[in-house]
Amino acid sequence: MKIIIVLILLYLANFGTSYYLHKKYVASQRRVRQYGGVSTARTKGGFTKKGKIVLLAFDDEEEIIKYGEKFEGITVFSKFEKIEGIEGLTLDEVENKFADEEVIIQAVQYIREREKDVDSEVDEKSEEEQIDEIVENKAIEANDTTV
């Protein structure tokens, strides 16, 4: 019976700390989102290795980082902290300056992938528009030949 009570208490403690960490993450994401689009990346930690979460605000058109925060620690009592020296850097400059920070590089790569996805969507739309034009032209030609 004591084991069951201890397991229930551990479960409740785990739930409480997870909820606390989630609230901090959401608050940080709202704060970062004020600066622009947000890229999120994380690396898992363990008993000896610190886990990290990075939130980067970026400008789509200029490809610069406007703001960044990083959560680094083993316990949930760590805090999101501003990444110093990242504001105003281009994506290439961030990769060079923070080359030893795997999680920051990962967030930059997500931004680059997003740009590729946006470009491919534009290409797909233009293909659809081209198809629509061809269909319209064929319909006009069909009407012209019957008249």
PDB file of C-alpha atoms in Angstrom:
ATOM      1  CA  MET A   1       0.000   0.000   0.000  1.00  0.00           C
ATOM      2  CA  LYS A   2       2.857   2.403   0.798  1.00  0.00           C
ATOM      3  CA  ILE A   3       4.409   1.700  -2.587  1.00  0.00           C
ATOM      4  CA  ILE A   4       1.181   2.664  -4.357  1.00  0.00           C
ATOM      5  CA  ILE A   5       0.985   5.941  -2.412  1.00  0.00           C
ATOM      6  CA  VAL A   6       4.620   6.742  -3.238  1.00  0.00           C
ATOM      7  CA  LEU A   7       4.011   5.991  -6.931  1.00  0.00           C
ATOM      8  CA  ILE A   8       0.946   8.239  -6.960  1.00  0.00           C
ATOM      9  CA  LEU A   9       2.930  11.056  -5.310  1.00  0.00           C
ATOM     10  CA  LEU A  10       5.734  10.653  -7.849  1.00  0.00           C
ATOM     11  CA  TYR A  11       3.220  10.732 -10.690  1.00  0.00           C
ATOM     12  CA  LEU A  12       1.650  13.913  -9.314  1.00  0.00           C
ATOM     13  CA  ALA A  13       5.080  15.511  -8.876  1.00  0.00           C
ATOM     14  CA  ASN A  14       5.952  14.633 -12.468  1.00  0.00           C
ATOM     15  CA  PHE A  15       2.666  16.093 -13.699  1.00  0.00           C
ATOM     16  CA  GLY A  16       3.194  19.291 -11.679  1.00  0.00           C
ATOM     17  CA  THR A  17       6.726  19.887 -12.922  1.00  0.00           C
ATOM     18  CA  SER A  18       5.734  19.142 -16.525  1.00  0.00           C
ATOM     19  CA  TYR A  19       2.875  21.635 -16.270  1.00  0.00           C
ATOM     20  CA  TYR A  20       5.243  24.235 -14.775  1.00  0.00           C
ATOM     21  CA  LEU A  21       7.754  23.759 -17.611  1.00  0.00           C
ATOM     22  CA  HIS A  22       5.009  23.943 -20.238  1.00  0.00           C
ATOM     23  CA  LYS A  23       3.782  27.268 -18.830  1.00  0.00           C
ATOM     24  CA  LYS A  24       7.303  28.700 -19.018  1.00  0.00           C
ATOM     25  CA  TYR A  25       7.671  27.465 -22.612  1.00  0.00           C
ATOM     26  CA  VAL A  26       4.369  29.006 -23.727  1.00  0.00           C
ATOM     27  CA  ALA A  27       5.211  32.338 -22.063  1.00  0.00           C
ATOM     28  CA  SER A  28       8.602  32.398 -23.765  1.00  0.00           C
ATOM     29  CA  GLN A  29       7.109  31.535 -27.134  1.00  0.00           C
ATOM     30  CA  ARG A  30       4.621  34.394 -26.827  1.00  0.00           C
ATOM     31  CA  ARG A  31       7.444  36.757 -25.919  1.00  0.00           C
ATOM     32  CA  VAL A  32       9.564  35.670 -28.905  1.00  0.00           C
ATOM     33  CA  ARG A  33       6.614  35.673 -31.332  1.00  0.00           C
ATOM     34  CA  GLN A  34       6.271  39.444 -30.857  1.00  0.00           C
ATOM     35  CA  TYR A  35       9.460  39.886 -32.908  1.00  0.00           C
ATOM     36  CA  GLY A  36       8.437  37.813 -35.947  1.00  0.00           C
ATOM     37  CA  GLY A  37       8.213  34.225 -37.136  1.00  0.00           C
ATOM     38  CA  VAL A  38       9.461  31.649 -34.641  1.00  0.00           C
ATOM     39  CA  SER A  39      11.762  28.680 -35.169  1.00  0.00           C
ATOM     40  CA  THR A  40      12.004  26.153 -32.349  1.00  0.00           C
ATOM     41  CA  ALA A  41      14.648  23.486 -31.876  1.00  0.00           C
ATOM     42  CA  ARG A  42      15.621  21.209 -29.015  1.00  0.00           C
ATOM     43  CA  THR A  43      18.181  18.672 -27.968  1.00  0.00           C
ATOM     44  CA  LYS A  44      17.432  16.005 -25.423  1.00  0.00           C
ATOM     45  CA  GLY A  45      19.336  15.884 -22.210  1.00  0.00           C
ATOM     46  CA  GLY A  46      19.892  13.175 -19.683  1.00  0.00           C
ATOM     47  CA  PHE A  47      21.299  12.695 -16.235  1.00  0.00           C
ATOM     48  CA  THR A  48      24.663  14.136 -17.219  1.00  0.00           C
ATOM     49  CA  LYS A  49      23.855  16.147 -20.347  1.00  0.00           C
ATOM     50  CA  LYS A  50      21.818  19.345 -20.294  1.00  0.00           C
ATOM     51  CA  GLY A  51      18.745  19.508 -22.495  1.00  0.00           C
ATOM     52  CA  LYS A  52      18.292  22.657 -24.554  1.00  0.00           C
ATOM     53  CA  ILE A  53      15.384  24.435 -26.195  1.00  0.00           C
ATOM     54  CA  VAL A  54      15.950  27.416 -28.490  1.00  0.00           C
ATOM     55  CA  LEU A  55      13.361  29.857 -29.805  1.00  0.00           C
ATOM     56  CA  LEU A  56      14.480  32.202 -32.589  1.00  0.00           C
ATOM     57  CA  ALA A  57      12.427  35.076 -33.994  1.00  0.00           C
ATOM     58  CA  PHE A  58      13.291  35.807 -37.613  1.00  0.00           C
ATOM     59  CA  ASP A  59      12.400  38.178 -40.424  1.00  0.00           C
ATOM     60  CA  ASP A  60      11.347  36.322 -43.572  1.00  0.00           C
ATOM     61  CA  GLU A  61      12.273  38.992 -46.067  1.00  0.00           C
ATOM     62  CA  GLU A  62      15.690  40.021 -44.784  1.00  0.00           C
ATOM     63  CA  GLU A  63      16.704  36.571 -43.458  1.00  0.00           C
ATOM     64  CA  ILE A  64      17.911  37.984 -40.151  1.00  0.00           C
ATOM     65  CA  ILE A  65      17.389  36.890 -36.573  1.00  0.00           C
ATOM     66  CA  LYS A  66      15.520  39.487 -34.563  1.00  0.00           C
ATOM     67  CA  TYR A  67      15.564  37.854 -31.126  1.00  0.00           C
ATOM     68  CA  GLY A  68      16.366  34.550 -29.460  1.00  0.00           C
ATOM     69  CA  GLU A  69      15.879  32.743 -26.160  1.00  0.00           C
ATOM     70  CA  LYS A  70      17.447  29.546 -24.890  1.00  0.00           C
ATOM     71  CA  PHE A  71      16.389  27.144 -22.135  1.00  0.00           C
ATOM     72  CA  GLU A  72      19.253  25.048 -20.887  1.00  0.00           C
ATOM     73  CA  GLY A  73      19.352  22.789 -17.888  1.00  0.00           C
ATOM     74  CA  ILE A  74      18.765  19.473 -16.248  1.00  0.00           C
ATOM     75  CA  THR A  75      15.871  20.490 -14.017  1.00  0.00           C
ATOM     76  CA  VAL A  76      12.607  22.289 -14.676  1.00  0.00           C
ATOM     77  CA  PHE A  77      13.814  25.147 -12.496  1.00  0.00           C
ATOM     78  CA  SER A  78      16.024  26.458 -15.309  1.00  0.00           C
ATOM     79  CA  LYS A  79      14.816  29.570 -17.104  1.00  0.00           C
ATOM     80  CA  PHE A  80      14.543  30.805 -20.661  1.00  0.00           C
ATOM     81  CA  GLU A  81      17.286  33.370 -21.150  1.00  0.00           C
ATOM     82  CA  LYS A  82      17.951  35.833 -23.942  1.00  0.00           C
ATOM     83  CA  ILE A  83      20.687  34.752 -26.359  1.00  0.00           C
ATOM     84  CA  GLU A  84      23.175  37.607 -26.320  1.00  0.00           C
ATOM     85  CA  GLY A  85      24.651  38.810 -29.596  1.00  0.00           C
ATOM     86  CA  ILE A  86      22.210  37.113 -31.957  1.00  0.00           C
ATOM     87  CA  GLU A  87      19.979  40.066 -32.861  1.00  0.00           C
ATOM     88  CA  GLY A  88      20.500  41.458 -36.341  1.00  0.00           C
ATOM     89  CA  LEU A  89      22.680  38.602 -37.591  1.00  0.00           C
ATOM     90  CA  THR A  90      21.975  36.896 -40.893  1.00  0.00           C
ATOM     91  CA  LEU A  91      21.420  33.143 -40.929  1.00  0.00           C
ATOM     92  CA  ASP A  92      24.974  32.564 -42.217  1.00  0.00           C
ATOM     93  CA  GLU A  93      26.459  34.787 -39.504  1.00  0.00           C
ATOM     94  CA  VAL A  94      24.509  32.894 -36.827  1.00  0.00           C
ATOM     95  CA  GLU A  95      25.820  29.570 -38.142  1.00  0.00           C
ATOM     96  CA  ASN A  96      29.393  30.880 -38.012  1.00  0.00           C
ATOM     97  CA  LYS A  97      29.161  32.599 -34.629  1.00  0.00           C
ATOM     98  CA  PHE A  98      27.270  29.797 -32.859  1.00  0.00           C
ATOM     99  CA  ALA A  99      28.864  26.826 -34.655  1.00  0.00           C
ATOM    100  CA  ASP A 100      29.399  25.009 -31.343  1.00  0.00           C
ATOM    101  CA  GLU A 101      25.717  25.332 -30.360  1.00  0.00           C
ATOM    102  CA  GLU A 102      24.034  22.390 -32.108  1.00  0.00           C
ATOM    103  CA  VAL A 103      20.533  23.445 -31.103  1.00  0.00           C
ATOM    104  CA  ILE A 104      20.917  26.968 -32.532  1.00  0.00           C
ATOM    105  CA  ILE A 105      22.220  25.550 -35.817  1.00  0.00           C
ATOM    106  CA  GLN A 106      19.215  23.206 -35.871  1.00  0.00           C
ATOM    107  CA  ALA A 107      16.816  26.165 -35.447  1.00  0.00           C
ATOM    108  CA  VAL A 108      18.534  28.019 -38.320  1.00  0.00           C
ATOM    109  CA  GLN A 109      18.203  24.930 -40.520  1.00  0.00           C
ATOM    110  CA  TYR A 110      14.463  24.834 -39.751  1.00  0.00           C
ATOM    111  CA  ILE A 111      14.221  28.452 -40.929  1.00  0.00           C
ATOM    112  CA  ARG A 112      16.015  27.567 -44.176  1.00  0.00           C
ATOM    113  CA  GLU A 113      13.736  24.544 -44.722  1.00  0.00           C
ATOM    114  CA  ARG A 114      10.704  26.744 -44.162  1.00  0.00           C
ATOM    115  CA  GLU A 115      11.952  29.140 -46.841  1.00  0.00           C
ATOM    116  CA  LYS A 116      12.340  26.227 -49.283  1.00  0.00           C
ATOM    117  CA  ASP A 117       8.786  25.063 -48.492  1.00  0.00           C
ATOM    118  CA  VAL A 118       7.423  28.561 -49.124  1.00  0.00           C
ATOM    119  CA  ASP A 119       9.320  28.746 -52.439  1.00  0.00           C
ATOM    120  CA  SER A 120       7.997  25.353 -53.538  1.00  0.00           C
ATOM    121  CA  GLU A 121       4.436  26.434 -52.700  1.00  0.00           C
ATOM    122  CA  VAL A 122       4.911  29.481 -54.938  1.00  0.00           C
ATOM    123  CA  ASP A 123       6.182  27.208 -57.732  1.00  0.00           C
ATOM    124  CA  GLU A 124       3.182  24.903 -57.284  1.00  0.00           C
ATOM    125  CA  LYS A 125       0.795  27.826 -57.470  1.00  0.00           C
ATOM    126  CA  SER A 126       2.398  29.082 -60.639  1.00  0.00           C
ATOM    127  CA  GLU A 127       2.094  25.591 -62.158  1.00  0.00           C
ATOM    128  CA  GLU A 128      -1.584  25.505 -61.221  1.00  0.00           C
ATOM    129  CA  GLU A 129      -2.060  28.940 -62.750  1.00  0.00           C
ATOM    130  CA  GLN A 130      -0.317  27.756 -65.922  1.00  0.00           C
ATOM    131  CA  ILE A 131      -2.616  24.744 -66.136  1.00  0.00           C
ATOM    132  CA  ASP A 132      -5.648  26.983 -65.636  1.00  0.00           C
ATOM    133  CA  GLU A 133      -4.433  29.245 -68.447  1.00  0.00           C
ATOM    134  CA  ILE A 134      -3.967  26.280 -70.780  1.00  0.00           C
ATOM    135  CA  VAL A 135      -7.460  24.993 -70.003  1.00  0.00           C
ATOM    136  CA  GLU A 136      -8.955  28.461 -70.541  1.00  0.00           C
ATOM    137  CA  ASN A 137      -7.078  28.871 -73.832  1.00  0.00           C
ATOM    138  CA  LYS A 138      -8.277  25.444 -75.029  1.00  0.00           C
ATOM    139  CA  ALA A 139     -11.843  26.392 -74.130  1.00  0.00           C
ATOM    140  CA  ILE A 140     -11.527  29.677 -76.010  1.00  0.00           C
ATOM    141  CA  GLU A 141     -10.030  27.886 -79.037  1.00  0.00           C
ATOM    142  CA  ALA A 142     -12.873  25.344 -78.950  1.00  0.00           C
ATOM    143  CA  ASN A 143     -15.439  28.171 -78.882  1.00  0.00           C
ATOM    144  CA  ASP A 144     -13.667  30.023 -81.713  1.00  0.00           C
ATOM    145  CA  THR A 145     -13.680  26.983 -84.009  1.00  0.00           C
ATOM    146  CA  THR A 146     -17.383  26.350 -83.507  1.00  0.00           C
ATOM    147  CA  VAL A 147     -18.383  29.912 -84.375  1.00  0.00           C
TER     148      VAL A 147
END
